[in-house]
Short mmCIF file of C-alpha atoms and ligand atoms in Angstrom, two decimals:
data_model
loop_
_atom_site.label_atom_id
_atom_site.label_comp_id
_atom_site.label_asym_id
_atom_site.label_seq_id
_atom_site.Cartn_x
_atom_site.Cartn_y
_atom_site.Cartn_z
CA UNK A 1 0.13 0.21 0.09
CA UNK A 2 2.82 2.55 1.21
CA UNK A 3 4.45 1.94 -2.24
CA UNK A 4 1.71 3.79 -3.99
CA UNK A 5 1.81 6.80 -1.63
CA UNK A 6 2.78 9.76 -2.79
CA UNK A 7 4.99 12.00 -0.24
CA UNK A 8 2.94 15.16 -1.03
CA UNK A 9 -0.38 13.90 -0.59
CA UNK A 10 0.30 11.49 2.40
CA UNK A 11 -1.15 12.62 6.04
CA UNK A 12 1.01 12.83 9.18
CA UNK A 13 -0.20 9.56 10.28
CA UNK A 14 0.27 7.73 7.30
CA UNK A 15 3.79 9.11 7.17
CA UNK A 16 4.56 8.10 10.53
CA UNK A 17 3.09 4.65 9.76
CA UNK A 18 5.18 4.61 6.73
CA UNK A 19 8.36 5.45 8.46
CA UNK A 20 8.22 2.61 11.10
CA UNK A 21 7.96 0.22 8.53
CA UNK A 22 10.64 1.61 6.37
CA UNK A 23 12.71 1.85 9.69
CA UNK A 24 12.03 -1.70 10.47
CA UNK A 25 13.03 -3.03 7.06
CA UNK A 26 16.28 -0.65 7.20
CA UNK A 27 17.05 -2.57 10.25
CA UNK A 28 16.57 -5.76 8.66
CA UNK A 29 19.13 -4.98 5.90
CA UNK A 30 21.59 -3.93 8.68
CA UNK A 31 21.43 -7.10 10.55
CA UNK A 32 21.91 -8.68 7.12
CA UNK A 33 25.59 -7.88 7.25
CA UNK A 34 25.78 -6.82 3.57
CA UNK A 35 29.02 -5.59 1.75
CA UNK A 36 28.00 -4.12 -1.34
CA UNK A 37 29.41 -1.39 -3.33
CA UNK A 38 27.87 0.94 -6.07
CA UNK A 39 30.49 3.28 -6.45
CA UNK A 40 32.97 1.63 -9.03
CA UNK A 41 32.61 2.65 -12.56
CA UNK A 42 34.59 -0.24 -13.72
CA UNK A 43 33.87 -2.89 -16.05
CA UNK A 44 32.93 -6.21 -14.28
CA UNK A 45 34.83 -9.44 -14.59
CA UNK A 46 32.70 -11.02 -17.60
CA UNK A 47 33.22 -7.88 -19.65
CA UNK A 48 36.87 -8.25 -19.00
CA UNK A 49 36.96 -11.76 -19.96
CA UNK A 50 35.69 -10.75 -23.31
CA UNK A 51 39.17 -9.28 -24.18
CA UNK A 52 40.94 -12.59 -22.97
CA UNK A 53 41.58 -13.55 -26.60
CA UNK A 54 44.02 -10.50 -27.27
CA UNK A 55 46.91 -12.45 -25.31
CA UNK A 56 48.88 -14.44 -27.53
CA UNK A 57 47.82 -12.33 -30.88
CA UNK A 58 51.49 -10.88 -30.93
CA UNK A 59 53.26 -13.97 -31.98
CA UNK A 60 55.25 -13.26 -35.07
CA UNK A 61 53.46 -10.13 -35.17
CA UNK A 62 56.28 -7.86 -33.38
CA UNK A 63 57.58 -6.04 -36.37
CA UNK A 64 54.77 -3.79 -37.99
CA UNK A 65 53.82 -3.73 -41.46
CA UNK A 66 56.18 -0.80 -42.32
CA UNK A 67 59.03 -2.84 -40.92
CA UNK A 68 59.26 -1.30 -37.22
CA UNK A 69 60.67 -3.27 -34.61
CA UNK A 70 57.58 -2.72 -32.04
CA UNK A 71 59.83 -4.29 -29.19
CA UNK A 72 62.09 -1.37 -29.50
CA UNK A 73 62.10 2.30 -28.34
CA UNK A 74 60.72 5.05 -30.72
CA UNK A 75 57.70 6.10 -32.10
CA UNK A 76 56.48 8.79 -30.07
CA UNK A 77 53.09 9.23 -31.75
CA UNK A 78 52.07 5.66 -31.45
CA UNK A 79 51.99 3.16 -34.24
CA UNK A 80 50.09 4.13 -37.57
CA UNK A 81 47.57 1.42 -37.21
CA UNK A 82 46.69 2.52 -33.76
CA UNK A 83 46.39 6.20 -34.58
CA UNK A 84 44.04 5.44 -37.43
CA UNK A 85 41.75 3.29 -35.24
CA UNK A 86 41.43 5.99 -32.68
CA UNK A 87 40.88 8.61 -35.50
CA UNK A 88 37.92 6.40 -36.54
CA UNK A 89 36.61 6.33 -32.87
CA UNK A 90 37.17 10.06 -32.70
CA UNK A 91 36.14 11.34 -36.43
CA UNK A 92 39.45 12.47 -37.31
CA UNK A 93 42.47 11.54 -39.66
CA UNK A 94 45.45 9.81 -38.31
CA UNK A 95 47.29 12.70 -38.82
CA UNK A 96 45.72 14.59 -36.03
CA UNK A 97 45.73 11.56 -33.59
CA UNK A 98 48.46 10.17 -31.38
CA UNK A 99 48.12 6.95 -29.64
CA UNK A 100 49.62 6.47 -26.21
CA UNK A 101 49.33 4.07 -23.08
CA UNK A 102 46.93 3.05 -21.02
CA UNK A 103 44.91 6.03 -19.92
CA UNK A 104 43.04 8.96 -21.56
CA UNK A 105 42.91 10.57 -18.26
CA UNK A 106 46.96 10.65 -18.10
CA UNK A 107 46.77 12.37 -21.46
CA UNK A 108 44.24 15.03 -20.41
CA UNK A 109 46.24 15.89 -17.32
CA UNK A 110 49.37 16.05 -19.32
CA UNK A 111 47.30 18.37 -21.63
CA UNK A 112 46.18 20.58 -19.23
CA UNK A 113 49.78 20.65 -17.53
CA UNK A 114 51.14 21.56 -20.92
CA UNK A 115 48.67 24.27 -21.87
CA UNK A 116 49.00 25.70 -18.36
CA UNK A 117 52.71 26.01 -17.92
CA UNK A 118 54.09 25.49 -21.34
CA UNK A 119 51.23 27.08 -23.44
CA UNK A 120 49.36 25.00 -26.05
CA UNK A 121 51.12 27.06 -28.62
CA UNK A 122 54.58 28.04 -26.96
CA UNK A 123 55.21 29.74 -23.89
CA UNK A 124 53.33 33.02 -24.61
CA UNK A 125 50.51 31.29 -24.81
CA UNK A 126 50.74 29.45 -21.41
CA UNK A 127 47.51 29.90 -19.16
CA UNK A 128 49.95 30.52 -16.09
CA UNK A 129 51.00 33.64 -17.48
CA UNK A 130 47.41 35.16 -17.39
CA UNK A 131 47.21 34.85 -13.36
CA UNK A 132 44.29 33.15 -12.01
CA UNK A 133 42.22 31.54 -14.85
CA UNK A 134 39.07 29.54 -14.89
CA UNK A 135 37.32 26.57 -16.59
CA UNK A 136 33.54 25.50 -17.18
CA UNK A 137 32.58 22.58 -15.53
CA UNK A 138 28.96 21.36 -16.53
CA UNK A 139 27.37 19.60 -13.50
CA UNK A 140 26.99 17.36 -12.37
CA UNK A 141 30.15 16.13 -14.05
CA UNK A 142 33.43 13.69 -13.70
CA UNK A 143 35.31 14.28 -10.39
CA UNK A 144 38.48 13.52 -12.06
CA UNK A 145 38.24 16.54 -14.46
CA UNK A 146 37.71 18.70 -11.34
CA UNK A 147 40.77 17.19 -9.70
CA UNK A 148 42.78 18.24 -12.66
CA UNK A 149 41.80 21.80 -12.30
CA UNK A 150 41.96 21.66 -8.42
CA UNK A 151 45.46 20.80 -8.60
CA UNK A 152 46.22 23.55 -11.04
CA UNK A 153 44.73 26.17 -9.35
CA UNK A 154 42.06 26.75 -12.05
CA UNK A 155 39.07 27.99 -10.82
CA UNK A 156 36.09 26.02 -11.74
CA UNK A 157 32.63 27.73 -12.60
CA UNK A 158 29.77 25.31 -12.94
CA UNK A 159 27.36 25.26 -15.64
CA UNK A 160 24.00 23.40 -15.64
CA UNK A 161 23.81 19.78 -17.40
CA UNK A 162 20.44 19.71 -19.41
CA UNK A 163 18.87 16.91 -21.21
CA UNK A 164 20.84 17.72 -24.53
CA UNK A 165 24.17 18.89 -23.07
CA UNK A 166 25.44 21.90 -21.19
CA UNK A 167 23.25 25.03 -20.85
CA UNK A 168 24.85 26.77 -23.98
CA UNK A 169 23.04 30.01 -23.23
CA UNK A 170 24.94 30.39 -19.83
CA UNK A 171 28.10 28.75 -21.57
CA UNK A 172 28.10 31.70 -24.16
CA UNK A 173 27.28 34.43 -21.76
CA UNK A 174 30.21 33.45 -19.78
CA UNK A 175 32.72 32.86 -22.36
CA UNK A 176 31.50 36.02 -24.01
CA UNK A 177 32.26 38.00 -20.92
CA UNK A 178 34.94 36.47 -19.09
CA UNK A 179 38.22 36.29 -21.00
CA UNK A 180 40.01 34.54 -18.04
CA UNK A 181 37.53 31.25 -19.07
CA UNK A 182 40.36 29.21 -20.75
CA UNK A 183 38.15 26.34 -21.54
CA UNK A 184 35.74 23.55 -20.68
CA UNK A 185 35.28 19.79 -20.08
CA UNK A 186 33.01 18.07 -22.20
CA UNK A 187 31.77 14.37 -21.92
CA UNK A 188 29.70 14.57 -25.26
CA UNK A 189 28.50 10.99 -25.34
CA UNK A 190 26.78 9.27 -22.21
CA UNK A 191 28.18 11.89 -20.23
CA UNK A 192 29.35 10.83 -16.62
CA UNK A 193 27.06 10.60 -14.93
CA UNK A 194 23.66 11.80 -16.21
CA UNK A 195 24.28 9.85 -19.52
CA UNK A 196 23.00 12.36 -21.99
CA UNK A 197 24.09 12.99 -25.45
CA UNK A 198 25.12 16.23 -26.51
CA UNK A 199 22.51 17.15 -29.41
CA UNK A 200 23.64 18.61 -32.80
CA UNK A 201 22.96 22.31 -31.91
CA UNK A 202 25.02 21.95 -28.57
CA UNK A 203 28.05 20.19 -30.55
CA UNK A 204 28.05 23.17 -32.99
CA UNK A 205 27.58 25.80 -30.46
CA UNK A 206 30.43 24.13 -28.45
CA UNK A 207 32.62 24.34 -31.45
CA UNK A 208 31.97 27.80 -32.39
CA UNK A 209 33.17 29.00 -28.74
CA UNK A 210 36.52 29.43 -30.02
CA UNK A 211 35.00 32.41 -31.76
CA UNK A 212 33.98 34.55 -28.84
CA UNK A 213 36.46 33.24 -26.25
CA UNK A 214 39.72 35.07 -25.18
CA UNK A 215 43.03 33.50 -26.30
CA UNK A 216 44.20 30.06 -26.24
CA UNK A 217 40.59 28.67 -25.19
CA UNK A 218 40.39 24.93 -25.43
CA UNK A 219 37.22 22.39 -25.20
CA UNK A 220 38.32 19.26 -23.63
CA UNK A 221 36.19 16.85 -25.50
CA UNK A 222 36.57 13.63 -23.17
CA UNK A 223 34.57 11.06 -25.56
CA UNK A 224 35.19 8.32 -22.90
CA UNK A 225 31.84 6.85 -23.96
CA UNK A 226 32.04 7.05 -27.79
CA UNK A 227 31.76 3.16 -28.26
CA UNK A 228 29.63 2.38 -25.28
CA UNK A 229 25.89 2.27 -26.65
CA UNK A 230 23.57 -0.38 -24.80
CA UNK A 231 21.11 -0.70 -27.60
CA UNK A 232 21.05 -0.67 -31.54
CA UNK A 233 20.77 2.36 -33.68
CA UNK A 234 22.18 4.85 -30.95
CA UNK A 235 21.54 8.53 -31.16
CA UNK A 236 24.29 9.61 -33.22
CA UNK A 237 26.87 12.25 -31.90
CA UNK A 238 27.86 14.91 -34.36
CA UNK A 239 31.51 15.33 -35.42
CA UNK A 240 32.90 18.23 -33.28
CA UNK A 241 35.78 18.73 -35.31
CA UNK A 242 33.83 19.07 -38.47
CA UNK A 243 32.07 21.90 -36.82
CA UNK A 244 35.34 23.40 -35.85
CA UNK A 245 36.63 23.34 -39.25
CA UNK A 246 33.53 25.28 -40.37
CA UNK A 247 33.97 27.82 -37.96
CA UNK A 248 37.46 28.17 -38.14
CA UNK A 249 38.19 27.11 -34.43
CA UNK A 250 40.10 23.66 -35.03
CA UNK A 251 42.62 24.69 -32.59
CA UNK A 252 40.59 25.19 -29.73
CA UNK A 253 39.63 21.52 -29.80
CA UNK A 254 41.22 18.49 -27.68
CA UNK A 255 39.81 15.11 -28.24
CA UNK A 256 40.57 12.12 -26.13
CA UNK A 257 39.31 8.55 -25.93
CA UNK A 258 40.78 5.26 -24.65
CA UNK A 259 40.19 1.49 -24.67
CA UNK A 260 40.02 1.14 -21.17
CA UNK A 261 36.32 0.19 -21.14
CA UNK A 262 36.63 -1.79 -24.35
CA UNK A 263 39.58 -4.13 -23.74
CA UNK A 264 41.19 -4.12 -20.39
CA UNK A 265 40.94 -1.20 -17.81
CA UNK A 266 44.28 -0.09 -16.93
CA UNK A 267 45.81 -1.91 -19.95
CA UNK A 268 44.25 -0.36 -22.64
CA UNK A 269 45.87 2.33 -25.29
CA UNK A 270 44.37 5.94 -25.22
CA UNK A 271 44.10 8.54 -28.07
CA UNK A 272 44.57 12.29 -27.97
CA UNK A 273 43.23 14.11 -31.29
CA UNK A 274 43.69 17.98 -32.10
CA UNK A 275 45.10 20.13 -35.00
CA UNK A 276 48.31 19.10 -36.26
CA UNK A 277 49.59 22.50 -34.92
CA UNK A 278 48.60 21.74 -31.63
CA UNK A 279 50.19 18.27 -31.62
CA UNK A 280 53.35 19.81 -32.97
CA UNK A 281 53.63 21.39 -29.39
CA UNK A 282 52.04 18.91 -27.34
CA UNK A 283 54.62 16.23 -28.76
CA UNK A 284 57.48 18.18 -27.01
CA UNK A 285 55.91 17.41 -23.66
CA UNK A 286 55.84 13.63 -24.76
CA UNK A 287 59.39 13.51 -25.98
CA UNK A 288 60.74 14.94 -22.64
CA UNK A 289 58.45 12.54 -20.62
CA UNK A 290 59.13 9.33 -22.68
CA UNK A 291 61.32 7.42 -25.71
CA UNK A 292 58.04 6.00 -26.79
CA UNK A 293 54.66 4.43 -25.73
CA UNK A 294 54.13 0.50 -25.61
CA UNK A 295 53.88 -0.22 -29.09
CA UNK A 296 53.29 -4.00 -28.49
CA UNK A 297 50.17 -3.26 -26.59
CA UNK A 298 48.87 -0.95 -29.52
CA UNK A 299 49.68 -3.64 -31.95
CA UNK A 300 47.83 -6.32 -29.79
CA UNK A 301 44.82 -4.00 -29.68
CA UNK A 302 44.73 -3.46 -33.58
CA UNK A 303 45.44 -7.04 -34.26
CA UNK A 304 42.19 -7.75 -31.84
CA UNK A 305 39.80 -4.86 -32.57
CA UNK A 306 40.92 -4.21 -36.12
CA UNK A 307 38.84 -1.26 -36.95
CA UNK A 308 35.59 0.48 -36.02
CA UNK A 309 33.51 -2.18 -37.22
CA UNK A 310 35.38 -4.56 -34.86
CA UNK A 311 35.04 -2.22 -32.03
CA UNK A 312 31.48 -2.15 -32.61
CA UNK A 313 31.09 -5.94 -32.64
CA UNK A 314 33.12 -6.30 -29.48
CA UNK A 315 31.03 -3.68 -27.79
CA UNK A 316 27.81 -5.38 -28.54
CA UNK A 317 29.06 -8.05 -26.48
CA UNK A 318 29.71 -5.70 -23.57
CA UNK A 319 26.29 -4.17 -24.06
CA UNK A 320 24.87 -7.75 -23.91
CA UNK A 321 26.21 -8.04 -20.44
CA UNK A 322 25.30 -4.55 -19.27
CA UNK A 323 21.75 -4.24 -20.62
CA UNK A 324 20.33 -6.57 -17.94
CA UNK A 325 22.26 -4.40 -15.12
CA UNK A 326 20.88 -1.08 -16.09
CA UNK A 327 17.35 -2.74 -16.60
CA UNK A 328 17.47 -3.82 -12.92
CA UNK A 329 18.52 -0.38 -11.75
CA UNK A 330 15.78 1.20 -13.91
CA UNK A 331 13.25 -1.19 -12.47
CA UNK A 332 14.18 -0.79 -8.81
CA UNK A 333 13.81 2.95 -9.37
CA UNK A 334 10.59 2.86 -11.19
CA UNK A 335 8.95 0.32 -9.21
CA UNK A 336 10.19 1.68 -5.59
CA UNK A 337 10.22 5.33 -6.39
CA UNK A 338 8.20 6.17 -9.33
CA UNK A 339 5.55 8.82 -8.99
CA UNK A 340 6.31 9.19 -5.09
CA UNK A 341 8.08 12.53 -5.24
CA UNK A 342 11.18 11.43 -3.85
CA UNK A 343 13.63 11.96 -6.94
CA UNK A 344 14.30 11.80 -10.52
CA UNK A 345 16.82 10.04 -12.33
CA UNK A 346 17.91 9.30 -16.03
CA UNK A 347 17.61 6.01 -17.74
CA UNK A 348 20.89 6.12 -20.01
CA UNK A 349 21.23 4.57 -23.15
CA UNK A 350 24.94 3.81 -22.91
CA UNK A 351 27.89 4.94 -20.60
CA UNK A 352 28.65 3.54 -17.36
CA UNK A 353 26.25 5.60 -14.75
CA UNK A 354 23.05 6.42 -13.55
CA UNK A 355 22.54 9.68 -12.05
CA UNK A 356 20.12 10.04 -9.55
CA UNK A 357 18.81 13.29 -7.99
CA UNK A 358 16.88 13.09 -4.52
CA UNK A 359 14.80 15.78 -2.86
CA UNK A 360 17.29 18.88 -2.32
CA UNK A 361 19.32 18.32 1.12
CA UNK A 362 18.96 14.61 1.22
CA UNK A 363 22.07 13.07 -0.82
CA UNK A 364 24.62 12.86 2.08
CA UNK A 365 21.94 11.41 4.36
CA UNK A 366 20.74 8.79 1.86
CA UNK A 367 24.43 7.92 1.23
CA UNK A 368 25.12 7.70 5.23
CA UNK A 369 21.88 5.56 5.52
CA UNK A 370 23.08 3.17 2.70
CA UNK A 371 26.55 2.93 3.90
CA UNK A 372 25.39 2.01 7.42
CA UNK A 373 23.32 -0.71 5.81
CA UNK A 374 26.45 -2.11 3.85
CA UNK A 375 26.16 -0.43 0.37
CA UNK A 376 28.61 2.09 -0.28
CA UNK A 377 27.72 4.55 -2.70
CA UNK A 378 29.97 7.63 -4.45
CA UNK A 379 30.55 10.41 -1.52
CA UNK A 380 28.08 13.04 -1.78
CA UNK A 381 29.12 16.02 -3.61
CA UNK A 382 31.57 14.03 -5.73
CA UNK A 383 29.76 15.19 -9.00
CA UNK A 384 30.63 18.72 -8.44
CA UNK A 385 33.92 20.65 -8.05
CA UNK A 386 35.34 20.88 -4.82
CA UNK A 387 32.94 17.99 -3.67
CA UNK A 388 30.30 20.55 -2.97
CA UNK A 389 26.83 19.78 -4.48
CA UNK A 390 25.20 23.14 -3.65
CA UNK A 391 21.78 21.49 -3.77
CA UNK A 392 23.18 18.06 -1.96
CA UNK A 393 20.96 16.06 -4.27
CA UNK A 394 23.04 14.25 -6.72
CA UNK A 395 24.09 10.59 -6.34
CA UNK A 396 25.91 8.64 -9.00
CA UNK A 397 25.00 4.90 -9.27
CA UNK A 398 27.47 2.53 -10.86
CA UNK A 399 25.81 -0.78 -11.83
CA UNK A 400 28.70 -2.28 -14.13
CA UNK A 401 30.93 -3.99 -11.73
CA UNK A 402 28.61 -5.78 -9.22
CA UNK A 403 27.21 -9.28 -10.39
CA UNK A 404 23.19 -9.14 -10.96
CA UNK A 405 22.19 -10.43 -7.36
CA UNK A 406 24.49 -8.05 -5.72
CA UNK A 407 22.90 -5.28 -7.78
CA UNK A 408 19.40 -6.38 -7.01
CA UNK A 409 20.43 -6.30 -3.33
CA UNK A 410 22.01 -3.20 -3.44
CA UNK A 411 19.12 -1.33 -5.13
CA UNK A 412 16.57 -2.71 -2.78
CA UNK A 413 18.89 -1.01 0.18
CA UNK A 414 19.11 2.07 -2.03
CA UNK A 415 15.33 2.39 -2.60
CA UNK A 416 14.58 1.84 1.15
CA UNK A 417 16.89 4.70 2.02
CA UNK A 418 15.46 7.21 -0.49
CA UNK A 419 12.30 6.41 0.98
CA UNK A 420 13.37 6.64 4.44
CA UNK A 421 15.31 9.71 4.41
CA UNK A 422 12.59 11.43 2.18
CA UNK A 423 9.58 10.17 4.53
CA UNK A 424 11.58 11.51 7.64
CA UNK A 425 12.36 14.73 5.92
CA UNK A 426 8.57 15.48 5.25
CA UNK A 427 7.79 14.47 8.79
C1 PLP B 501 34.32 10.62 -18.30
C2 PLP B 501 35.39 9.82 -18.04
N1 PLP B 501 36.66 10.02 -18.72
C3 PLP B 501 37.54 9.36 -18.63
C4 PLP B 501 37.81 8.08 -17.97
C5 PLP B 501 38.91 7.41 -17.56
O1 PLP B 501 39.37 6.84 -18.65
P1 PLP B 501 40.50 6.19 -18.66
O2 PLP B 501 40.87 5.13 -18.29
O3 PLP B 501 41.14 6.25 -20.54
O4 PLP B 501 41.60 7.31 -18.15
C6 PLP B 501 36.48 7.82 -17.23
C7 PLP B 501 36.37 6.67 -16.27
O5 PLP B 501 35.48 6.23 -15.55
C8 PLP B 501 35.34 8.66 -17.38
O6 PLP B 501 34.06 8.48 -16.75
#
C-alpha cells in the first residue's frame, strides 16, 4: 500500500506509519551484514573476459607492416595502425591523432599541464601567464576532471547540464564576457554521470566557442563513452571537429578516448586528437617524458579490434552483459520510487552510470544511511567541483561492476534509504 503513496499527499499519520515500516525494513538490511559497492565505474569481470583472446595475438607480429620493430624504443606518436583506429573512433584523420598508453585521463592531465605551464602553442600562450584562470564545468560531472583543475589552481565555474548537453546560453554568456575562462570540460556521449548525449546544436555551439572566447581557449572533449551504446541504432553524436573546421576553431579542440572500458581497464591504449599544429607543441612534452609508448600493446589492440566495425562488434558483447544491469537499476527505481515525489533519475542508453537526484538536501543523508546498511555509494558532492553539490541532491550509481544478484540487493537497500530519508524529511 505504502509503495503507491505519494509523499506530497500523505497525511502525518500515514507518514508516521510509513516511517516505522521503512525503519523496520532498514534495520533488517543492517542485520543482514551486507557488503555491497555501487561506487565503481569499472567493467565487470565478465566484460574483461571478452578481451582474453587478445593475449597471444602478438606471436610473429612484433614487426609492424612498415618494418618497425615494435619491441624497441621510439615512435612517440604511437603506431600508425593504432592512430588510425583512434581516428575512426574520434572522427579524425590519423595525422591528427596520437596513440599513447593505458589512460586517456593521463593524456588529459598532461595536456592541461602543457597548456597551463608551457602553452598550447608556445610559452607566450601559457595560461599561467594570465594570473588566475577559469574553466567551465558542466555539473553534475566527472570528479577527475575537477581534480585536474583543482590541482592546477584553475577556478571552476559550474554550468548546468541539461538533457541535451550543457546549458549553452549560460556557457556562451560566460565565455563571451570573461576572457579568463580558458576552456570547458565535455563528456559529449553518455555524459558521466547523467548519460545525456549532446545534441547537434549543442555540439555546433561548443565548436563555435573559440570565436567568442579569449585567447588560448580549449574545449576538452572527453569522449570516454564514444563506443559504449547499450542498444542498437544509438543516437548519433555529431562530429565536433567538422563543426570546428567550419567555424575556423580547430585549434580550440582537444579530443580524447581510450580502450580502457573496451578491452582491459588500466591496460588499454589511449588517444588524443587535435589539430596538427597543436600536436606539434604537445609532442614536445611527450618527448621529454618518454622514449615512446608501449607499441606492442597498441599492435595487440589493432590485431584484436581491427577497425571501427570490429570495436562495434566487440562492444555489442559488452552491451549484452550490461543491459540487464541497467534494466535492473531502472526497475528498482521505477517500482520503488516512481511517482512518489522522492527524486528523479535518468535512464541512459549507454555509458557507465545512472544519475539520481534526491529531494534537495538529502543526498548526503541517503548515502550515509546506505553506507550504514552495507551499501557503499559515491560520496555526496563527488559529481561537483570541490566536492560541493550546492543542492545536496545528486547521487551517482555505478551498476557495471557488481554481479546482478548483488546489484539487485544493493538497489533494494538504496530505494529503502531514499524512501526513509524522504519520509523523515517530510515529517
Ligand atoms: C568521463 C570519463 N573520462 C575518462 C575516464 C577514464 O578513462 P581512462 O581509463 O582512459 O583514463 C572515465 C572513467 O571512468 C570517465 O568516466
